[in-house]
Amino acid sequence: MRFDPTKAKVVLAQNGVLAALLALIAVFTIINPRFFSIGNGVTVLSQIVELGIIALPVAFVVMMGCADLSVGAIASCGAVIAGLVMVATGSALLGVGAGLAFGVFAGAVNGFLVAYLNLNTFVVTLGFLSVWGGLALLLTGGTTITGLPAAFTSFGTFSILGVPIQIIVLVVAAVAAWYLLNRTSVGKQILAIGGNSRAAHLMGVRVRRTRLGVFVVTGALSAVSGMMLAAKLTAVSPTVGQGMELAALTVVLLGGVAFEGGVGRISGVLSGLLFFGVLKNGLVIAGVSAFLQTVFIGLTLVLAVALDRSIQQAVRRAWRARSVQETSAETVPQP
């Protein structure tokens, strides 16, 4: 069996974050035995639902060799637009439709500028991080929107057989993402684009259209995430999605998705998501201040990037060593 550096890299990254997750759980359980309980486990999952809804499409963006730093602002602005429409019309359906339409529009703008005008993905999405975040503040005057319809806010507390509906939504989204990446041609095309976009184009992949589609879906799910969080809080803050872009990128990189694109697994992203959720929940239980939690999250992102780079270098060395061995074996004269 030939050595596959791509698969080796993913396996190493995924096992690494799982080992770190187990170690983190052990540490927080020692600090406070109440941490390791079913109730707290449900709490952890409930706290990472909205982040997971954003992290899954962001993972596809990164696998494609791009980045989206505007997802948090899209979540905020989408929730604000939904909230304003709900308050004005009294209709939860119209509000959700308006928020979702905005998410699709914002994602399409990002995708068009990146895919068809070949603008730098970081510059474009960083710019719209300010644009959509500023628009959310402008529309609300910096105040929180209240008086949302009960049909909307009930989604934040509804459960099925004791399981919050939002956790079920995350599970469905994760299964759909796994199926898309592993069982459809679209998933293979996304990885091919991230690996080498020019080669993918020569193989018949519609690179521009695929990039546009991924950004559109990312924008739509970002808006959905913001609305889900608003339903849980029963109010809409213009900064409801603030910081989600950093958190989503941290989760994706922790999950073994290669920052340069072309490599990644949904199972790894979910491991990174759980690690992030356990870290935040454990810090709260341990009594760490919110300001210091931000420091830990930033350090975690740096660690994720460093880990990603170290794994790439290790696998490349192993690949070169294996190639040398195979070449030597082929050149040795047979008796």
mmCIF file of C-alpha atoms in Angstrom:
data_model
loop_
_atom_site.group_PDB
_atom_site.id
_atom_site.type_symbol
_atom_site.label_atom_id
_atom_site.label_comp_id
_atom_site.label_asym_id
_atom_site.label_seq_id
_atom_site.Cartn_x
_atom_site.Cartn_y
_atom_site.Cartn_z
ATOM 1 C CA MET A 1 0.000 0.000 0.000
ATOM 2 C CA ARG A 2 1.411 3.382 -1.052
ATOM 3 C CA PHE A 3 1.885 6.131 1.498
ATOM 4 C CA ASP A 4 -0.747 8.886 1.119
ATOM 5 C CA PRO A 5 0.507 12.125 2.731
ATOM 6 C CA THR A 6 -2.895 13.786 2.434
ATOM 7 C CA LYS A 7 -4.700 11.061 4.385
ATOM 8 C CA ALA A 8 -1.870 10.836 6.884
ATOM 9 C CA LYS A 9 -2.074 14.553 7.576
ATOM 10 C CA VAL A 10 -5.823 14.437 8.228
ATOM 11 C CA VAL A 11 -5.535 11.388 10.511
ATOM 12 C CA LEU A 12 -2.743 12.997 12.524
ATOM 13 C CA ALA A 13 -4.663 16.256 12.933
ATOM 14 C CA GLN A 14 -7.910 14.518 13.852
ATOM 15 C CA ASN A 15 -6.291 12.230 16.412
ATOM 16 C CA GLY A 16 -4.414 15.183 17.853
ATOM 17 C CA VAL A 17 -7.526 17.243 18.526
ATOM 18 C CA LEU A 18 -9.347 14.196 19.946
ATOM 19 C CA ALA A 19 -6.485 13.535 22.330
ATOM 20 C CA ALA A 20 -6.470 17.203 23.330
ATOM 21 C CA LEU A 21 -10.245 17.091 23.838
ATOM 22 C CA LEU A 22 -10.024 14.074 26.171
ATOM 23 C CA ALA A 23 -7.192 15.708 28.113
ATOM 24 C CA LEU A 24 -9.203 18.915 28.431
ATOM 25 C CA ILE A 25 -12.237 17.034 29.744
ATOM 26 C CA ALA A 26 -10.044 15.252 32.298
ATOM 27 C CA VAL A 27 -8.493 18.519 33.507
ATOM 28 C CA PHE A 28 -11.813 20.324 33.944
ATOM 29 C CA THR A 29 -13.343 17.269 35.649
ATOM 30 C CA ILE A 30 -10.522 17.299 38.179
ATOM 31 C CA ILE A 31 -11.043 21.022 38.749
ATOM 32 C CA ASN A 32 -14.800 20.578 39.177
ATOM 33 C CA PRO A 33 -16.399 17.084 39.176
ATOM 34 C CA ARG A 34 -19.729 18.631 38.114
ATOM 35 C CA PHE A 35 -18.189 19.311 34.724
ATOM 36 C CA PHE A 36 -18.467 15.632 33.731
ATOM 37 C CA SER A 37 -22.237 15.206 33.793
ATOM 38 C CA ILE A 38 -25.053 14.679 31.302
ATOM 39 C CA GLY A 39 -26.579 18.028 32.151
ATOM 40 C CA ASN A 40 -23.365 19.903 31.493
ATOM 41 C CA GLY A 41 -22.816 17.893 28.320
ATOM 42 C CA VAL A 42 -26.178 19.104 26.991
ATOM 43 C CA THR A 43 -25.198 22.631 28.028
ATOM 44 C CA VAL A 44 -21.947 22.397 26.073
ATOM 45 C CA LEU A 45 -23.776 21.207 22.960
ATOM 46 C CA SER A 46 -26.413 23.931 23.311
ATOM 47 C CA GLN A 47 -23.698 26.582 23.553
ATOM 48 C CA ILE A 48 -21.923 25.526 20.344
ATOM 49 C CA VAL A 49 -24.939 24.990 18.086
ATOM 50 C CA GLU A 50 -24.862 28.411 16.424
ATOM 51 C CA LEU A 51 -21.085 28.306 16.052
ATOM 52 C CA GLY A 52 -21.334 24.849 14.508
ATOM 53 C CA ILE A 53 -23.900 26.032 11.950
ATOM 54 C CA ILE A 54 -21.342 28.625 10.824
ATOM 55 C CA ALA A 55 -18.194 26.492 11.191
ATOM 56 C CA LEU A 56 -19.467 23.747 8.858
ATOM 57 C CA PRO A 57 -19.776 25.956 5.744
ATOM 58 C CA VAL A 58 -16.637 27.891 6.720
ATOM 59 C CA ALA A 59 -14.814 24.539 6.635
ATOM 60 C CA PHE A 60 -15.845 24.132 2.989
ATOM 61 C CA VAL A 61 -14.647 27.675 2.251
ATOM 62 C CA VAL A 62 -11.229 26.904 3.750
ATOM 63 C CA MET A 63 -11.059 23.509 2.005
ATOM 64 C CA MET A 64 -11.606 25.467 -1.197
ATOM 65 C CA GLY A 65 -8.511 27.541 -0.465
ATOM 66 C CA CYS A 66 -10.422 30.677 0.557
ATOM 67 C CA ALA A 67 -11.550 32.322 3.798
ATOM 68 C CA ASP A 68 -14.650 34.159 5.009
ATOM 69 C CA LEU A 69 -14.120 36.702 7.773
ATOM 70 C CA SER A 70 -17.566 38.257 7.346
ATOM 71 C CA VAL A 71 -19.683 35.383 8.711
ATOM 72 C CA GLY A 72 -20.121 36.934 12.163
ATOM 73 C CA ALA A 73 -21.254 40.246 10.697
ATOM 74 C CA ILE A 74 -23.640 38.458 8.324
ATOM 75 C CA ALA A 75 -25.097 36.604 11.322
ATOM 76 C CA SER A 76 -25.618 39.915 13.144
ATOM 77 C CA CYS A 77 -27.108 41.787 10.202
ATOM 78 C CA GLY A 78 -29.282 38.843 9.134
ATOM 79 C CA ALA A 79 -30.727 38.564 12.642
ATOM 80 C CA VAL A 80 -31.305 42.333 12.790
ATOM 81 C CA ILE A 81 -33.151 42.390 9.459
ATOM 82 C CA ALA A 82 -35.233 39.390 10.521
ATOM 83 C CA GLY A 83 -36.045 41.042 13.853
ATOM 84 C CA LEU A 84 -37.044 44.362 12.277
ATOM 85 C CA VAL A 85 -39.346 42.647 9.778
ATOM 86 C CA MET A 86 -40.916 40.529 12.528
ATOM 87 C CA VAL A 87 -41.609 43.536 14.731
ATOM 88 C CA ALA A 88 -43.021 45.510 11.795
ATOM 89 C CA THR A 89 -45.253 42.743 10.415
ATOM 90 C CA GLY A 90 -45.788 40.424 13.384
ATOM 91 C CA SER A 91 -44.891 37.497 11.107
ATOM 92 C CA ALA A 92 -42.073 35.148 12.105
ATOM 93 C CA LEU A 93 -42.123 33.570 8.648
ATOM 94 C CA LEU A 94 -41.605 36.865 6.834
ATOM 95 C CA GLY A 95 -38.839 37.831 9.236
ATOM 96 C CA VAL A 96 -36.965 34.549 8.807
ATOM 97 C CA GLY A 97 -37.388 34.814 5.033
ATOM 98 C CA ALA A 98 -35.965 38.343 5.022
ATOM 99 C CA GLY A 99 -32.997 37.330 7.181
ATOM 100 C CA LEU A 100 -32.285 34.323 4.985
ATOM 101 C CA ALA A 101 -32.553 36.413 1.818
ATOM 102 C CA PHE A 102 -29.997 38.827 3.213
ATOM 103 C CA GLY A 103 -27.632 35.951 4.018
ATOM 104 C CA VAL A 104 -27.896 34.653 0.454
ATOM 105 C CA PHE A 105 -27.278 38.157 -0.912
ATOM 106 C CA ALA A 106 -24.249 38.780 1.320
ATOM 107 C CA GLY A 107 -22.752 35.408 0.414
ATOM 108 C CA ALA A 108 -23.369 36.037 -3.278
ATOM 109 C CA VAL A 109 -21.564 39.378 -3.086
ATOM 110 C CA ASN A 110 -18.550 37.724 -1.455
ATOM 111 C CA GLY A 111 -18.593 34.874 -3.934
ATOM 112 C CA PHE A 112 -18.914 37.095 -7.011
ATOM 113 C CA LEU A 113 -16.052 39.369 -5.975
ATOM 114 C CA VAL A 114 -13.770 36.433 -5.128
ATOM 115 C CA ALA A 115 -14.702 33.990 -7.892
ATOM 116 C CA TYR A 116 -15.425 36.266 -10.861
ATOM 117 C CA LEU A 117 -13.360 39.386 -10.146
ATOM 118 C CA ASN A 118 -10.475 37.426 -8.582
ATOM 119 C CA LEU A 119 -10.241 39.760 -5.599
ATOM 120 C CA ASN A 120 -8.343 38.622 -2.517
ATOM 121 C CA THR A 121 -10.665 36.613 -0.287
ATOM 122 C CA PHE A 122 -9.230 38.077 2.918
ATOM 123 C CA VAL A 123 -9.570 41.670 1.738
ATOM 124 C CA VAL A 124 -13.127 41.188 0.464
ATOM 125 C CA THR A 125 -14.511 39.397 3.505
ATOM 126 C CA LEU A 126 -12.627 41.604 5.967
ATOM 127 C CA GLY A 127 -14.137 44.627 4.250
ATOM 128 C CA PHE A 128 -17.644 43.228 4.487
ATOM 129 C CA LEU A 129 -17.050 42.334 8.128
ATOM 130 C CA SER A 130 -17.119 46.097 8.702
ATOM 131 C CA VAL A 131 -19.862 46.791 6.145
ATOM 132 C CA TRP A 132 -22.441 44.335 7.480
ATOM 133 C CA GLY A 133 -21.487 44.938 11.100
ATOM 134 C CA GLY A 134 -21.879 48.676 10.582
ATOM 135 C CA LEU A 135 -25.206 48.184 8.795
ATOM 136 C CA ALA A 136 -26.554 46.171 11.732
ATOM 137 C CA LEU A 137 -25.661 49.030 14.087
ATOM 138 C CA LEU A 138 -27.087 51.620 11.688
ATOM 139 C CA LEU A 139 -30.438 49.832 11.340
ATOM 140 C CA THR A 140 -30.894 49.473 15.089
ATOM 141 C CA GLY A 141 -29.190 52.619 16.302
ATOM 142 C CA GLY A 142 -27.084 50.338 18.474
ATOM 143 C CA THR A 143 -30.113 49.192 20.503
ATOM 144 C CA THR A 144 -31.520 45.712 21.060
ATOM 145 C CA ILE A 145 -34.667 44.650 19.208
ATOM 146 C CA THR A 146 -37.342 43.186 21.479
ATOM 147 C CA GLY A 147 -40.976 42.143 21.081
ATOM 148 C CA LEU A 148 -40.254 39.240 18.740
ATOM 149 C CA PRO A 149 -43.202 36.920 17.914
ATOM 150 C CA ALA A 150 -43.685 33.928 20.208
ATOM 151 C CA ALA A 151 -43.672 31.647 17.156
ATOM 152 C CA PHE A 152 -40.049 32.673 16.620
ATOM 153 C CA THR A 153 -38.737 32.745 20.191
ATOM 154 C CA SER A 154 -40.296 29.354 21.004
ATOM 155 C CA PHE A 155 -37.771 27.790 18.642
ATOM 156 C CA GLY A 156 -35.058 28.687 21.122
ATOM 157 C CA THR A 157 -36.640 26.605 23.904
ATOM 158 C CA PHE A 158 -38.467 23.849 22.012
ATOM 159 C CA SER A 159 -37.232 20.276 22.493
ATOM 160 C CA ILE A 160 -38.042 16.795 21.216
ATOM 161 C CA LEU A 161 -37.873 13.981 23.780
ATOM 162 C CA GLY A 162 -35.820 16.260 26.002
ATOM 163 C CA VAL A 163 -33.323 17.123 23.271
ATOM 164 C CA PRO A 164 -33.275 20.834 22.298
ATOM 165 C CA ILE A 165 -34.383 21.316 18.712
ATOM 166 C CA GLN A 166 -31.303 23.403 17.963
ATOM 167 C CA ILE A 167 -29.007 20.466 18.794
ATOM 168 C CA ILE A 168 -31.039 18.335 16.392
ATOM 169 C CA VAL A 169 -30.590 21.006 13.715
ATOM 170 C CA LEU A 170 -26.812 20.902 14.241
ATOM 171 C CA VAL A 171 -26.760 17.105 13.941
ATOM 172 C CA VAL A 172 -28.765 17.247 10.708
ATOM 173 C CA ALA A 173 -26.450 19.948 9.338
ATOM 174 C CA ALA A 174 -23.368 17.879 10.242
ATOM 175 C CA VAL A 175 -24.761 14.771 8.530
ATOM 176 C CA ALA A 176 -25.646 16.801 5.435
ATOM 177 C CA ALA A 177 -22.144 18.331 5.354
ATOM 178 C CA TRP A 178 -20.526 14.898 5.721
ATOM 179 C CA TYR A 179 -22.667 13.496 2.906
ATOM 180 C CA LEU A 180 -21.905 16.465 0.645
ATOM 181 C CA LEU A 181 -18.151 16.170 1.169
ATOM 182 C CA ASN A 182 -17.822 12.388 1.016
ATOM 183 C CA ARG A 183 -20.656 11.143 -1.171
ATOM 184 C CA THR A 184 -21.138 13.769 -3.874
ATOM 185 C CA SER A 185 -19.089 15.104 -6.750
ATOM 186 C CA VAL A 186 -19.419 18.614 -5.311
ATOM 187 C CA GLY A 187 -17.353 17.627 -2.288
ATOM 188 C CA LYS A 188 -14.610 16.214 -4.498
ATOM 189 C CA GLN A 189 -14.675 19.346 -6.630
ATOM 190 C CA ILE A 190 -14.283 21.595 -3.575
ATOM 191 C CA LEU A 191 -11.231 19.641 -2.414
ATOM 192 C CA ALA A 192 -9.825 19.654 -5.952
ATOM 193 C CA ILE A 193 -10.188 23.433 -6.180
ATOM 194 C CA GLY A 194 -8.431 23.852 -2.851
ATOM 195 C CA GLY A 195 -5.638 21.529 -3.920
ATOM 196 C CA ASN A 196 -4.999 23.166 -7.290
ATOM 197 C CA SER A 197 -7.670 25.385 -8.816
ATOM 198 C CA ARG A 198 -5.993 25.499 -12.241
ATOM 199 C CA ALA A 199 -5.725 21.713 -12.438
ATOM 200 C CA ALA A 200 -9.341 21.425 -11.289
ATOM 201 C CA HIS A 201 -10.405 23.790 -14.090
ATOM 202 C CA LEU A 202 -8.506 21.720 -16.663
ATOM 203 C CA MET A 203 -10.315 18.604 -15.384
ATOM 204 C CA GLY A 204 -13.659 20.238 -16.128
ATOM 205 C CA VAL A 205 -14.553 21.579 -12.694
ATOM 206 C CA ARG A 206 -16.497 24.836 -12.854
ATOM 207 C CA VAL A 207 -14.287 26.600 -10.354
ATOM 208 C CA ARG A 208 -15.995 29.987 -10.373
ATOM 209 C CA ARG A 209 -19.515 28.625 -10.048
ATOM 210 C CA THR A 210 -18.493 26.251 -7.268
ATOM 211 C CA ARG A 211 -16.790 29.030 -5.312
ATOM 212 C CA LEU A 212 -19.832 31.253 -5.719
ATOM 213 C CA GLY A 213 -22.137 28.485 -4.513
ATOM 214 C CA VAL A 214 -20.061 27.766 -1.422
ATOM 215 C CA PHE A 215 -20.008 31.446 -0.442
ATOM 216 C CA VAL A 216 -23.785 31.723 -0.971
ATOM 217 C CA VAL A 217 -24.459 28.733 1.290
ATOM 218 C CA THR A 218 -22.032 30.121 3.870
ATOM 219 C CA GLY A 219 -23.831 33.450 3.899
ATOM 220 C CA ALA A 220 -27.238 31.799 4.189
ATOM 221 C CA LEU A 221 -26.209 29.561 7.094
ATOM 222 C CA SER A 222 -24.495 32.478 8.821
ATOM 223 C CA ALA A 223 -27.798 34.359 8.800
ATOM 224 C CA VAL A 224 -29.585 31.224 10.046
ATOM 225 C CA SER A 225 -27.086 30.973 12.886
ATOM 226 C CA GLY A 226 -27.714 34.585 13.901
ATOM 227 C CA MET A 227 -31.469 34.054 13.882
ATOM 228 C CA MET A 228 -31.145 30.853 15.928
ATOM 229 C CA LEU A 229 -29.152 32.730 18.540
ATOM 230 C CA ALA A 230 -31.722 35.547 18.546
ATOM 231 C CA ALA A 231 -34.516 33.017 19.112
ATOM 232 C CA LYS A 232 -32.608 31.570 22.052
ATOM 233 C CA LEU A 233 -32.039 35.026 23.570
ATOM 234 C CA THR A 234 -35.621 36.198 22.679
ATOM 235 C CA ALA A 235 -34.103 39.460 21.420
ATOM 236 C CA VAL A 236 -31.810 40.683 18.665
ATOM 237 C CA SER A 237 -28.591 42.509 19.464
ATOM 238 C CA PRO A 238 -26.764 44.209 16.551
ATOM 239 C CA THR A 239 -23.590 42.481 17.766
ATOM 240 C CA VAL A 240 -25.105 39.022 18.242
ATOM 241 C CA GLY A 241 -22.609 37.432 15.819
ATOM 242 C CA GLN A 242 -19.555 39.396 16.882
ATOM 243 C CA GLY A 243 -16.450 37.215 17.165
ATOM 244 C CA MET A 244 -18.014 34.222 15.408
ATOM 245 C CA GLU A 245 -15.633 34.534 12.469
ATOM 246 C CA LEU A 246 -12.613 34.059 14.733
ATOM 247 C CA ALA A 247 -14.264 31.219 16.628
ATOM 248 C CA ALA A 248 -15.326 29.439 13.420
ATOM 249 C CA LEU A 249 -11.847 29.713 11.934
ATOM 250 C CA THR A 250 -10.373 28.348 15.168
ATOM 251 C CA VAL A 251 -12.730 25.364 15.086
ATOM 252 C CA VAL A 252 -11.965 24.623 11.435
ATOM 253 C CA LEU A 253 -8.192 24.759 11.849
ATOM 254 C CA LEU A 254 -8.319 22.718 15.050
ATOM 255 C CA GLY A 255 -10.312 20.137 13.102
ATOM 256 C CA GLY A 256 -7.420 19.505 10.719
ATOM 257 C CA VAL A 257 -8.676 21.470 7.716
ATOM 258 C CA ALA A 258 -5.572 22.660 5.871
ATOM 259 C CA PHE A 259 -5.369 26.440 5.804
ATOM 260 C CA GLU A 260 -4.086 26.391 2.210
ATOM 261 C CA GLY A 261 -7.039 24.236 1.149
ATOM 262 C CA GLY A 262 -7.526 20.812 -0.387
ATOM 263 C CA VAL A 263 -7.695 18.794 2.854
ATOM 264 C CA GLY A 264 -10.331 18.328 5.532
ATOM 265 C CA ARG A 265 -12.938 16.118 7.151
ATOM 266 C CA ILE A 266 -16.273 16.949 8.743
ATOM 267 C CA SER A 267 -15.527 14.586 11.636
ATOM 268 C CA GLY A 268 -12.401 16.620 12.334
ATOM 269 C CA VAL A 269 -14.379 19.866 12.276
ATOM 270 C CA LEU A 270 -16.848 18.406 14.780
ATOM 271 C CA SER A 271 -13.935 17.389 17.017
ATOM 272 C CA GLY A 272 -12.607 20.930 16.835
ATOM 273 C CA LEU A 273 -16.073 22.276 17.618
ATOM 274 C CA LEU A 274 -16.369 20.074 20.703
ATOM 275 C CA PHE A 275 -12.892 21.092 21.829
ATOM 276 C CA PHE A 276 -13.821 24.754 21.528
ATOM 277 C CA GLY A 277 -17.110 24.238 23.376
ATOM 278 C CA VAL A 278 -15.503 22.256 26.187
ATOM 279 C CA LEU A 279 -12.771 24.875 26.524
ATOM 280 C CA LYS A 280 -15.233 27.771 26.856
ATOM 281 C CA ASN A 281 -17.553 25.879 29.201
ATOM 282 C CA GLY A 282 -14.696 24.639 31.357
ATOM 283 C CA LEU A 283 -13.225 28.123 31.664
ATOM 284 C CA VAL A 284 -16.584 29.432 32.860
ATOM 285 C CA ILE A 285 -16.949 26.641 35.429
ATOM 286 C CA ALA A 286 -13.375 27.259 36.558
ATOM 287 C CA GLY A 287 -14.294 30.894 37.192
ATOM 288 C CA VAL A 288 -12.049 32.401 34.499
ATOM 289 C CA SER A 289 -13.086 35.946 33.539
ATOM 290 C CA ALA A 290 -14.652 36.639 30.146
ATOM 291 C CA PHE A 291 -11.685 38.837 29.198
ATOM 292 C CA LEU A 292 -9.206 36.062 29.913
ATOM 293 C CA GLN A 293 -11.373 33.616 27.972
ATOM 294 C CA THR A 294 -10.843 35.797 24.894
ATOM 295 C CA VAL A 295 -7.092 35.520 25.452
ATOM 296 C CA PHE A 296 -7.332 31.717 25.612
ATOM 297 C CA ILE A 297 -9.382 31.611 22.404
ATOM 298 C CA GLY A 298 -6.810 33.742 20.580
ATOM 299 C CA LEU A 299 -3.988 31.520 21.803
ATOM 300 C CA THR A 300 -5.958 28.468 20.685
ATOM 301 C CA LEU A 301 -6.189 29.902 17.156
ATOM 302 C CA VAL A 302 -2.428 30.480 17.068
ATOM 303 C CA LEU A 303 -1.891 26.942 18.364
ATOM 304 C CA ALA A 304 -4.204 25.573 15.674
ATOM 305 C CA VAL A 305 -2.292 27.316 12.899
ATOM 306 C CA ALA A 306 1.051 26.168 14.373
ATOM 307 C CA LEU A 307 -0.249 22.611 14.668
ATOM 308 C CA ASP A 308 -1.481 22.694 11.086
ATOM 309 C CA ARG A 309 1.906 23.900 9.844
ATOM 310 C CA SER A 310 3.817 21.329 11.944
ATOM 311 C CA ILE A 311 1.695 18.479 10.629
ATOM 312 C CA GLN A 312 2.212 19.624 7.037
ATOM 313 C CA GLN A 313 5.977 19.715 7.512
ATOM 314 C CA ALA A 314 6.050 16.329 9.253
ATOM 315 C CA VAL A 315 3.999 14.663 6.535
ATOM 316 C CA ARG A 316 6.085 16.244 3.774
ATOM 317 C CA ARG A 317 9.262 14.908 5.401
ATOM 318 C CA ALA A 318 7.704 11.469 5.704
ATOM 319 C CA TRP A 319 6.567 11.630 2.091
ATOM 320 C CA ARG A 320 10.045 12.594 0.886
ATOM 321 C CA ALA A 321 11.648 9.841 2.961
ATOM 322 C CA ARG A 322 9.191 7.282 1.580
ATOM 323 C CA SER A 323 9.791 8.482 -1.973
ATOM 324 C CA VAL A 324 13.562 8.156 -1.528
ATOM 325 C CA GLN A 325 13.137 4.621 -0.164
ATOM 326 C CA GLU A 326 10.940 3.590 -3.079
ATOM 327 C CA THR A 327 13.341 5.136 -5.604
ATOM 328 C CA SER A 328 16.308 3.363 -3.986
ATOM 329 C CA ALA A 329 14.469 0.070 -4.002
ATOM 330 C CA GLU A 330 13.690 0.436 -7.697
ATOM 331 C CA THR A 331 17.309 1.223 -8.637
ATOM 332 C CA VAL A 332 18.910 -1.627 -6.678
ATOM 333 C CA PRO A 333 19.863 -4.338 -9.231
ATOM 334 C CA GLN A 334 18.039 -7.616 -8.729
ATOM 335 C CA PRO A 335 20.190 -10.770 -8.379
#
